[in-house]
PDB file of C-alpha atoms in Angstrom:
ATOM      1  CA  ASP A   4       0.000   0.000   0.000  1.00  0.00           C
ATOM      2  CA  THR A   5       1.377   3.367  -1.029  1.00  0.00           C
ATOM      3  CA  ALA A   6       1.376   5.776   1.933  1.00  0.00           C
ATOM      4  CA  VAL A   7       0.940   9.014  -0.049  1.00  0.00           C
ATOM      5  CA  SER A   8      -0.316   8.552  -3.584  1.00  0.00           C
ATOM      6  CA  GLN A   9      -0.695  11.177  -6.266  1.00  0.00           C
ATOM      7  CA  THR A  10      -2.425  10.968  -9.614  1.00  0.00           C
ATOM      8  CA  PRO A  11      -1.594  11.445 -12.352  1.00  0.00           C
ATOM      9  CA  LYS A  12       2.174  10.881 -12.369  1.00  0.00           C
ATOM     10  CA  TYR A  13       2.558  12.822 -15.609  1.00  0.00           C
ATOM     11  CA  LEU A  14       0.354  15.561 -16.987  1.00  0.00           C
ATOM     12  CA  VAL A  15       0.870  17.314 -20.313  1.00  0.00           C
ATOM     13  CA  THR A  16      -1.593  20.029 -21.194  1.00  0.00           C
ATOM     14  CA  GLN A  17      -1.993  23.185 -23.205  1.00  0.00           C
ATOM     15  CA  MET A  18      -1.852  26.727 -21.923  1.00  0.00           C
ATOM     16  CA  GLY A  19      -5.173  28.007 -20.711  1.00  0.00           C
ATOM     17  CA  ASN A  20      -6.529  24.612 -19.687  1.00  0.00           C
ATOM     18  CA  ASP A  21      -7.769  23.707 -16.202  1.00  0.00           C
ATOM     19  CA  LYS A  22      -6.379  20.595 -14.521  1.00  0.00           C
ATOM     20  CA  SER A  23      -6.469  18.805 -11.187  1.00  0.00           C
ATOM     21  CA  ILE A  24      -3.988  16.678  -9.301  1.00  0.00           C
ATOM     22  CA  LYS A  25      -5.262  14.299  -6.657  1.00  0.00           C
ATOM     23  CA  CYS A  26      -3.551  13.214  -3.467  1.00  0.00           C
ATOM     24  CA  GLU A  27      -4.525  10.626  -0.900  1.00  0.00           C
ATOM     25  CA  GLN A  28      -2.755   9.432   2.230  1.00  0.00           C
ATOM     26  CA  ASN A  29      -3.536   6.301   4.214  1.00  0.00           C
ATOM     27  CA  LEU A  30      -1.283   7.099   7.166  1.00  0.00           C
ATOM     28  CA  GLY A  31      -3.911   8.757   9.337  1.00  0.00           C
ATOM     29  CA  HIS A  32      -1.902  11.977   9.365  1.00  0.00           C
ATOM     30  CA  ASP A  33      -3.607  15.228  10.367  1.00  0.00           C
ATOM     31  CA  THR A  34      -1.761  17.542   8.001  1.00  0.00           C
ATOM     32  CA  MET A  35      -1.292  17.515   4.243  1.00  0.00           C
ATOM     33  CA  TYR A  36       0.763  19.760   1.988  1.00  0.00           C
ATOM     34  CA  TRP A  37       1.461  20.715  -1.576  1.00  0.00           C
ATOM     35  CA  TYR A  38       4.994  21.558  -2.664  1.00  0.00           C
ATOM     36  CA  LYS A  39       6.266  22.790  -6.014  1.00  0.00           C
ATOM     37  CA  GLN A  40       9.708  21.731  -7.249  1.00  0.00           C
ATOM     38  CA  ASP A  41      11.110  23.831 -10.056  1.00  0.00           C
ATOM     39  CA  SER A  42      13.585  22.846 -12.759  1.00  0.00           C
ATOM     40  CA  LYS A  43      16.482  23.645 -10.407  1.00  0.00           C
ATOM     41  CA  LYS A  44      15.091  21.226  -7.807  1.00  0.00           C
ATOM     42  CA  PHE A  45      14.080  24.013  -5.417  1.00  0.00           C
ATOM     43  CA  LEU A  46      11.203  22.919  -3.177  1.00  0.00           C
ATOM     44  CA  LYS A  47       8.675  25.531  -2.156  1.00  0.00           C
ATOM     45  CA  ILE A  48       5.667  25.043   0.097  1.00  0.00           C
ATOM     46  CA  MET A  49       2.398  26.070  -1.523  1.00  0.00           C
ATOM     47  CA  PHE A  50      -0.352  25.011   0.851  1.00  0.00           C
ATOM     48  CA  SER A  51      -0.850  23.231   4.129  1.00  0.00           C
ATOM     49  CA  TYR A  52      -4.092  21.762   5.439  1.00  0.00           C
ATOM     50  CA  ASN A  53      -4.586  20.576   8.992  1.00  0.00           C
ATOM     51  CA  ASN A  54      -7.708  18.490   9.534  1.00  0.00           C
ATOM     52  CA  LYS A  55      -9.310  19.927   6.390  1.00  0.00           C
ATOM     53  CA  GLU A  56      -8.549  23.510   7.421  1.00  0.00           C
ATOM     54  CA  LEU A  57      -6.222  25.706   5.389  1.00  0.00           C
ATOM     55  CA  ILE A  58      -3.253  26.672   7.548  1.00  0.00           C
ATOM     56  CA  ILE A  59      -0.696  27.984   5.119  1.00  0.00           C
ATOM     57  CA  ASN A  60      -1.230  29.615   1.776  1.00  0.00           C
ATOM     58  CA  GLU A  61       2.056  30.886   0.489  1.00  0.00           C
ATOM     59  CA  THR A  62       2.281  33.446  -2.266  1.00  0.00           C
ATOM     60  CA  VAL A  63       0.936  31.392  -5.103  1.00  0.00           C
ATOM     61  CA  PRO A  64      -1.377  32.712  -7.828  1.00  0.00           C
ATOM     62  CA  ASN A  65      -5.058  32.382  -7.024  1.00  0.00           C
ATOM     63  CA  ARG A  66      -5.347  30.180 -10.110  1.00  0.00           C
ATOM     64  CA  PHE A  67      -4.184  27.448  -7.722  1.00  0.00           C
ATOM     65  CA  SER A  68      -6.907  26.213  -5.401  1.00  0.00           C
ATOM     66  CA  PRO A  69      -6.505  23.344  -2.954  1.00  0.00           C
ATOM     67  CA  LYS A  70      -9.492  21.307  -1.877  1.00  0.00           C
ATOM     68  CA  SER A  71      -9.614  18.923   1.051  1.00  0.00           C
ATOM     69  CA  PRO A  72     -12.827  16.885   1.139  1.00  0.00           C
ATOM     70  CA  ASP A  73     -11.588  14.934   4.153  1.00  0.00           C
ATOM     71  CA  LYS A  74      -8.473  14.469   6.221  1.00  0.00           C
ATOM     72  CA  ALA A  75      -7.054  11.833   3.879  1.00  0.00           C
ATOM     73  CA  HIS A  76      -7.353  13.815   0.655  1.00  0.00           C
ATOM     74  CA  LEU A  77      -5.898  17.070  -0.613  1.00  0.00           C
ATOM     75  CA  ASN A  78      -6.433  17.879  -4.253  1.00  0.00           C
ATOM     76  CA  LEU A  79      -4.890  20.708  -6.231  1.00  0.00           C
ATOM     77  CA  HIS A  80      -6.866  22.438  -8.957  1.00  0.00           C
ATOM     78  CA  ILE A  81      -5.156  24.784 -11.368  1.00  0.00           C
ATOM     79  CA  ASN A  82      -7.047  27.177 -13.633  1.00  0.00           C
ATOM     80  CA  SER A  83      -5.796  28.833 -16.814  1.00  0.00           C
ATOM     81  CA  LEU A  84      -2.496  27.005 -16.877  1.00  0.00           C
ATOM     82  CA  GLU A  85       0.598  28.979 -17.880  1.00  0.00           C
ATOM     83  CA  LEU A  86       3.987  27.874 -19.168  1.00  0.00           C
ATOM     84  CA  GLY A  87       5.567  28.861 -15.863  1.00  0.00           C
ATOM     85  CA  ASP A  88       3.403  26.360 -14.025  1.00  0.00           C
ATOM     86  CA  SER A  89       5.475  23.541 -15.498  1.00  0.00           C
ATOM     87  CA  ALA A  90       7.122  21.801 -12.554  1.00  0.00           C
ATOM     88  CA  VAL A  91       6.913  18.732 -10.361  1.00  0.00           C
ATOM     89  CA  TYR A  92       4.236  18.986  -7.708  1.00  0.00           C
ATOM     90  CA  PHE A  93       4.599  16.953  -4.543  1.00  0.00           C
ATOM     91  CA  CYS A  94       1.960  16.096  -2.028  1.00  0.00           C
ATOM     92  CA  ALA A  95       3.063  15.286   1.518  1.00  0.00           C
ATOM     93  CA  SER A  96       1.507  14.464   4.838  1.00  0.00           C
ATOM     94  CA  SER A  97       2.695  14.633   8.425  1.00  0.00           C
ATOM     95  CA  GLN A  98       1.804  13.847  11.976  1.00  0.00           C
ATOM     96  CA  ASP A  99       3.944  16.361  13.875  1.00  0.00           C
ATOM     97  CA  TRP A 100       7.617  16.061  12.992  1.00  0.00           C
ATOM     98  CA  HIS A 101       7.836  12.316  13.082  1.00  0.00           C
ATOM     99  CA  GLY A 102       5.876  11.353  10.015  1.00  0.00           C
ATOM    100  CA  TYR A 103       6.610  13.698   7.141  1.00  0.00           C
ATOM    101  CA  THR A 104       5.988  11.566   4.050  1.00  0.00           C
ATOM    102  CA  PHE A 105       6.086  12.626   0.406  1.00  0.00           C
ATOM    103  CA  GLY A 106       4.249  11.293  -2.602  1.00  0.00           C
ATOM    104  CA  SER A 107       6.206  10.414  -5.728  1.00  0.00           C
ATOM    105  CA  GLY A 108       5.250  13.614  -7.519  1.00  0.00           C
ATOM    106  CA  THR A 109       3.271  14.789 -10.536  1.00  0.00           C
ATOM    107  CA  ARG A 110       5.288  16.162 -13.424  1.00  0.00           C
ATOM    108  CA  LEU A 111       3.206  18.894 -15.044  1.00  0.00           C
ATOM    109  CA  THR A 112       4.223  20.129 -18.483  1.00  0.00           C
ATOM    110  CA  VAL A 113       2.372  23.050 -20.004  1.00  0.00           C
ATOM    111  CA  VAL A 114       2.831  23.478 -23.759  1.00  0.00           C
TER     112      VAL A 114
ATOM    113  CA  ALA B   7      13.290  33.737   9.405  1.00  0.00           C
ATOM    114  CA  GLN B   8      14.892  30.379   9.189  1.00  0.00           C
ATOM    115  CA  SER B   9      17.056  29.403   6.241  1.00  0.00           C
ATOM    116  CA  VAL B  10      19.146  26.504   5.062  1.00  0.00           C
ATOM    117  CA  THR B  11      22.289  26.655   2.957  1.00  0.00           C
ATOM    118  CA  GLN B  12      23.775  23.766   1.080  1.00  0.00           C
ATOM    119  CA  PRO B  13      26.957  25.272  -0.344  1.00  0.00           C
ATOM    120  CA  ASP B  14      27.715  22.464  -2.796  1.00  0.00           C
ATOM    121  CA  ILE B  15      25.472  22.169  -5.834  1.00  0.00           C
ATOM    122  CA  HIS B  16      27.251  19.047  -7.081  1.00  0.00           C
ATOM    123  CA  ILE B  17      29.535  16.564  -5.364  1.00  0.00           C
ATOM    124  CA  THR B  18      31.368  13.823  -7.255  1.00  0.00           C
ATOM    125  CA  VAL B  19      32.879  10.845  -5.449  1.00  0.00           C
ATOM    126  CA  SER B  20      34.205   7.459  -6.436  1.00  0.00           C
ATOM    127  CA  GLU B  21      32.361   4.367  -5.344  1.00  0.00           C
ATOM    128  CA  GLY B  22      33.728   3.188  -2.023  1.00  0.00           C
ATOM    129  CA  ALA B  23      34.992   6.627  -1.031  1.00  0.00           C
ATOM    130  CA  SER B  24      33.715   8.530   1.977  1.00  0.00           C
ATOM    131  CA  LEU B  25      31.166  11.306   1.622  1.00  0.00           C
ATOM    132  CA  GLU B  26      30.317  14.492   3.467  1.00  0.00           C
ATOM    133  CA  LEU B  27      27.521  16.814   2.357  1.00  0.00           C
ATOM    134  CA  ARG B  28      27.437  20.203   4.021  1.00  0.00           C
ATOM    135  CA  CYS B  29      24.434  21.964   5.497  1.00  0.00           C
ATOM    136  CA  ASN B  30      24.296  25.227   7.434  1.00  0.00           C
ATOM    137  CA  TYR B  31      21.151  26.656   8.943  1.00  0.00           C
ATOM    138  CA  SER B  32      19.915  29.864  10.431  1.00  0.00           C
ATOM    139  CA  TYR B  33      17.304  29.534  13.158  1.00  0.00           C
ATOM    140  CA  GLY B  34      16.696  31.336  16.421  1.00  0.00           C
ATOM    141  CA  ALA B  35      15.797  28.392  18.625  1.00  0.00           C
ATOM    142  CA  THR B  36      16.906  24.788  18.817  1.00  0.00           C
ATOM    143  CA  PRO B  37      16.156  23.533  15.352  1.00  0.00           C
ATOM    144  CA  TYR B  38      14.545  20.411  14.075  1.00  0.00           C
ATOM    145  CA  LEU B  39      16.916  19.236  11.345  1.00  0.00           C
ATOM    146  CA  PHE B  40      16.431  16.720   8.583  1.00  0.00           C
ATOM    147  CA  TRP B  41      18.147  15.146   5.612  1.00  0.00           C
ATOM    148  CA  TYR B  42      16.095  13.834   2.711  1.00  0.00           C
ATOM    149  CA  VAL B  43      17.154  11.966  -0.419  1.00  0.00           C
ATOM    150  CA  GLN B  44      15.442  12.187  -3.792  1.00  0.00           C
ATOM    151  CA  SER B  45      16.201   9.562  -6.407  1.00  0.00           C
ATOM    152  CA  PRO B  46      15.456  10.450 -10.039  1.00  0.00           C
ATOM    153  CA  GLY B  47      11.721  10.548 -10.694  1.00  0.00           C
ATOM    154  CA  GLN B  48      10.884   9.880  -7.080  1.00  0.00           C
ATOM    155  CA  GLY B  49       9.605  11.779  -4.079  1.00  0.00           C
ATOM    156  CA  LEU B  50      11.693  12.661  -1.063  1.00  0.00           C
ATOM    157  CA  GLN B  51      12.632  10.013   1.463  1.00  0.00           C
ATOM    158  CA  LEU B  52      13.667  10.850   5.003  1.00  0.00           C
ATOM    159  CA  LEU B  53      17.226   9.723   5.772  1.00  0.00           C
ATOM    160  CA  LEU B  54      17.496  10.981   9.333  1.00  0.00           C
ATOM    161  CA  LYS B  55      16.397  13.710  11.713  1.00  0.00           C
ATOM    162  CA  TYR B  56      17.650  15.546  14.773  1.00  0.00           C
ATOM    163  CA  PHE B  57      15.380  16.924  17.453  1.00  0.00           C
ATOM    164  CA  SER B  58      17.482  16.846  20.620  1.00  0.00           C
ATOM    165  CA  GLY B  59      19.890  14.669  22.562  1.00  0.00           C
ATOM    166  CA  ASP B  60      22.863  12.924  21.034  1.00  0.00           C
ATOM    167  CA  THR B  61      24.313  15.195  18.367  1.00  0.00           C
ATOM    168  CA  LEU B  62      25.395  12.288  16.171  1.00  0.00           C
ATOM    169  CA  VAL B  63      22.348  10.863  14.460  1.00  0.00           C
ATOM    170  CA  GLN B  64      22.174   7.568  12.629  1.00  0.00           C
ATOM    171  CA  GLY B  65      19.884   7.166   9.665  1.00  0.00           C
ATOM    172  CA  ILE B  66      18.922   4.685   7.015  1.00  0.00           C
ATOM    173  CA  LYS B  67      21.179   3.365   4.251  1.00  0.00           C
ATOM    174  CA  GLY B  68      24.308   3.795   6.379  1.00  0.00           C
ATOM    175  CA  PHE B  69      24.094   7.587   6.624  1.00  0.00           C
ATOM    176  CA  GLU B  70      24.792   9.661   9.710  1.00  0.00           C
ATOM    177  CA  ALA B  71      24.776  13.366  10.480  1.00  0.00           C
ATOM    178  CA  GLU B  72      26.279  15.471  13.231  1.00  0.00           C
ATOM    179  CA  PHE B  73      24.629  18.533  14.721  1.00  0.00           C
ATOM    180  CA  LYS B  74      27.135  21.223  15.670  1.00  0.00           C
ATOM    181  CA  ARG B  75      25.429  24.143  17.323  1.00  0.00           C
ATOM    182  CA  SER B  76      28.570  26.285  17.437  1.00  0.00           C
ATOM    183  CA  GLN B  77      28.901  26.027  13.666  1.00  0.00           C
ATOM    184  CA  SER B  78      25.169  25.982  12.877  1.00  0.00           C
ATOM    185  CA  SER B  79      25.819  22.902  10.812  1.00  0.00           C
ATOM    186  CA  PHE B  80      24.244  19.525  10.235  1.00  0.00           C
ATOM    187  CA  ASN B  81      26.544  17.719   7.804  1.00  0.00           C
ATOM    188  CA  LEU B  82      25.638  14.362   6.318  1.00  0.00           C
ATOM    189  CA  ARG B  83      28.251  11.616   6.120  1.00  0.00           C
ATOM    190  CA  LYS B  84      28.685   8.118   4.815  1.00  0.00           C
ATOM    191  CA  PRO B  85      31.929   6.121   5.190  1.00  0.00           C
ATOM    192  CA  SER B  86      31.656   4.236   1.881  1.00  0.00           C
ATOM    193  CA  VAL B  87      29.462   5.368  -0.983  1.00  0.00           C
ATOM    194  CA  HIS B  88      27.620   2.935  -3.242  1.00  0.00           C
ATOM    195  CA  TRP B  89      26.603   3.674  -6.833  1.00  0.00           C
ATOM    196  CA  SER B  90      22.958   3.533  -5.750  1.00  0.00           C
ATOM    197  CA  ASP B  91      23.550   6.567  -3.510  1.00  0.00           C
ATOM    198  CA  ALA B  92      23.636   8.821  -6.582  1.00  0.00           C
ATOM    199  CA  ALA B  93      20.708  11.165  -6.000  1.00  0.00           C
ATOM    200  CA  GLU B  94      19.714  14.648  -4.866  1.00  0.00           C
ATOM    201  CA  TYR B  95      20.133  15.343  -1.151  1.00  0.00           C
ATOM    202  CA  PHE B  96      18.172  17.982   0.709  1.00  0.00           C
ATOM    203  CA  CYS B  97      18.831  19.411   4.131  1.00  0.00           C
ATOM    204  CA  ALA B  98      15.838  20.953   5.913  1.00  0.00           C
ATOM    205  CA  VAL B  99      15.118  22.872   9.108  1.00  0.00           C
ATOM    206  CA  GLY B 100      11.678  22.770  10.655  1.00  0.00           C
ATOM    207  CA  GLN B 101       9.296  25.215  12.188  1.00  0.00           C
ATOM    208  CA  THR B 102       5.725  24.949  13.356  1.00  0.00           C
ATOM    209  CA  SER B 103       2.945  27.160  12.060  1.00  0.00           C
ATOM    210  CA  GLY B 104      -0.675  26.934  13.147  1.00  0.00           C
ATOM    211  CA  GLY B 105      -0.517  23.220  13.810  1.00  0.00           C
ATOM    212  CA  SER B 106       1.464  22.442  10.687  1.00  0.00           C
ATOM    213  CA  TYR B 107       5.062  21.353  10.657  1.00  0.00           C
ATOM    214  CA  ILE B 108       6.817  23.095   7.813  1.00  0.00           C
ATOM    215  CA  PRO B 109      10.331  22.198   6.760  1.00  0.00           C
ATOM    216  CA  THR B 110      12.342  24.808   4.920  1.00  0.00           C
ATOM    217  CA  PHE B 111      14.530  23.050   2.396  1.00  0.00           C
ATOM    218  CA  GLY B 112      17.964  23.878   1.125  1.00  0.00           C
ATOM    219  CA  ARG B 113      18.494  23.966  -2.598  1.00  0.00           C
ATOM    220  CA  GLY B 114      19.901  20.457  -2.662  1.00  0.00           C
ATOM    221  CA  THR B 115      23.217  18.803  -3.464  1.00  0.00           C
ATOM    222  CA  SER B 116      23.441  16.469  -6.418  1.00  0.00           C
ATOM    223  CA  LEU B 117      25.647  13.448  -5.665  1.00  0.00           C
ATOM    224  CA  ILE B 118      27.400  11.825  -8.600  1.00  0.00           C
ATOM    225  CA  VAL B 119      29.099   8.488  -8.003  1.00  0.00           C
ATOM    226  CA  HIS B 120      31.864   7.292 -10.332  1.00  0.00           C
ATOM    227  CA  PRO B 121      32.502   3.548 -10.626  1.00  0.00           C
TER     228      PRO B 121
END
């Protein structure tokens, strides 16, 4: 059983489209996150949800909207995709500092 | 604000040689410190972490790290590198925010292993 699973693994889409990335964790963790990793491997926190409540919303465009239907799921919806959105997006979950677990990533390519 | 510096973008070692990856942090209180490894096409895997206590921390895959408060460092070491260790390594320092536990990552060090 995969602890933190993301779908899809790869996503190629045209500029202007709307897309979603799904994330599920089966670890029972209270907190889930979205990170963006750019082409230089830099990891930047985008959002954090604790028990379905938005805790952190870093300076990302409002075209990005996270949705957490329950504690085990945190989806990322992106409107009007731009070339600069191309990156690898990682979902993660944690239970305090002892259980910070990453998904395997979604490589988004906007053409 | 906390920050993490990994001064080496790339490190090249021969298989069987020893390894040390450098990490310096800036944080006002006693930090939570982590090392993660990212293999190509994969997510990040936790190698080891330091919260308190013994300053030499053992991790998975034969890695260890030493916390040195006086130098604000948390360097990662391995006595003998294997070809499968080739990957991206990230140092991170943690803070809490509104019930979330947010690591701040360094920019990573790419490890290249020569046969």
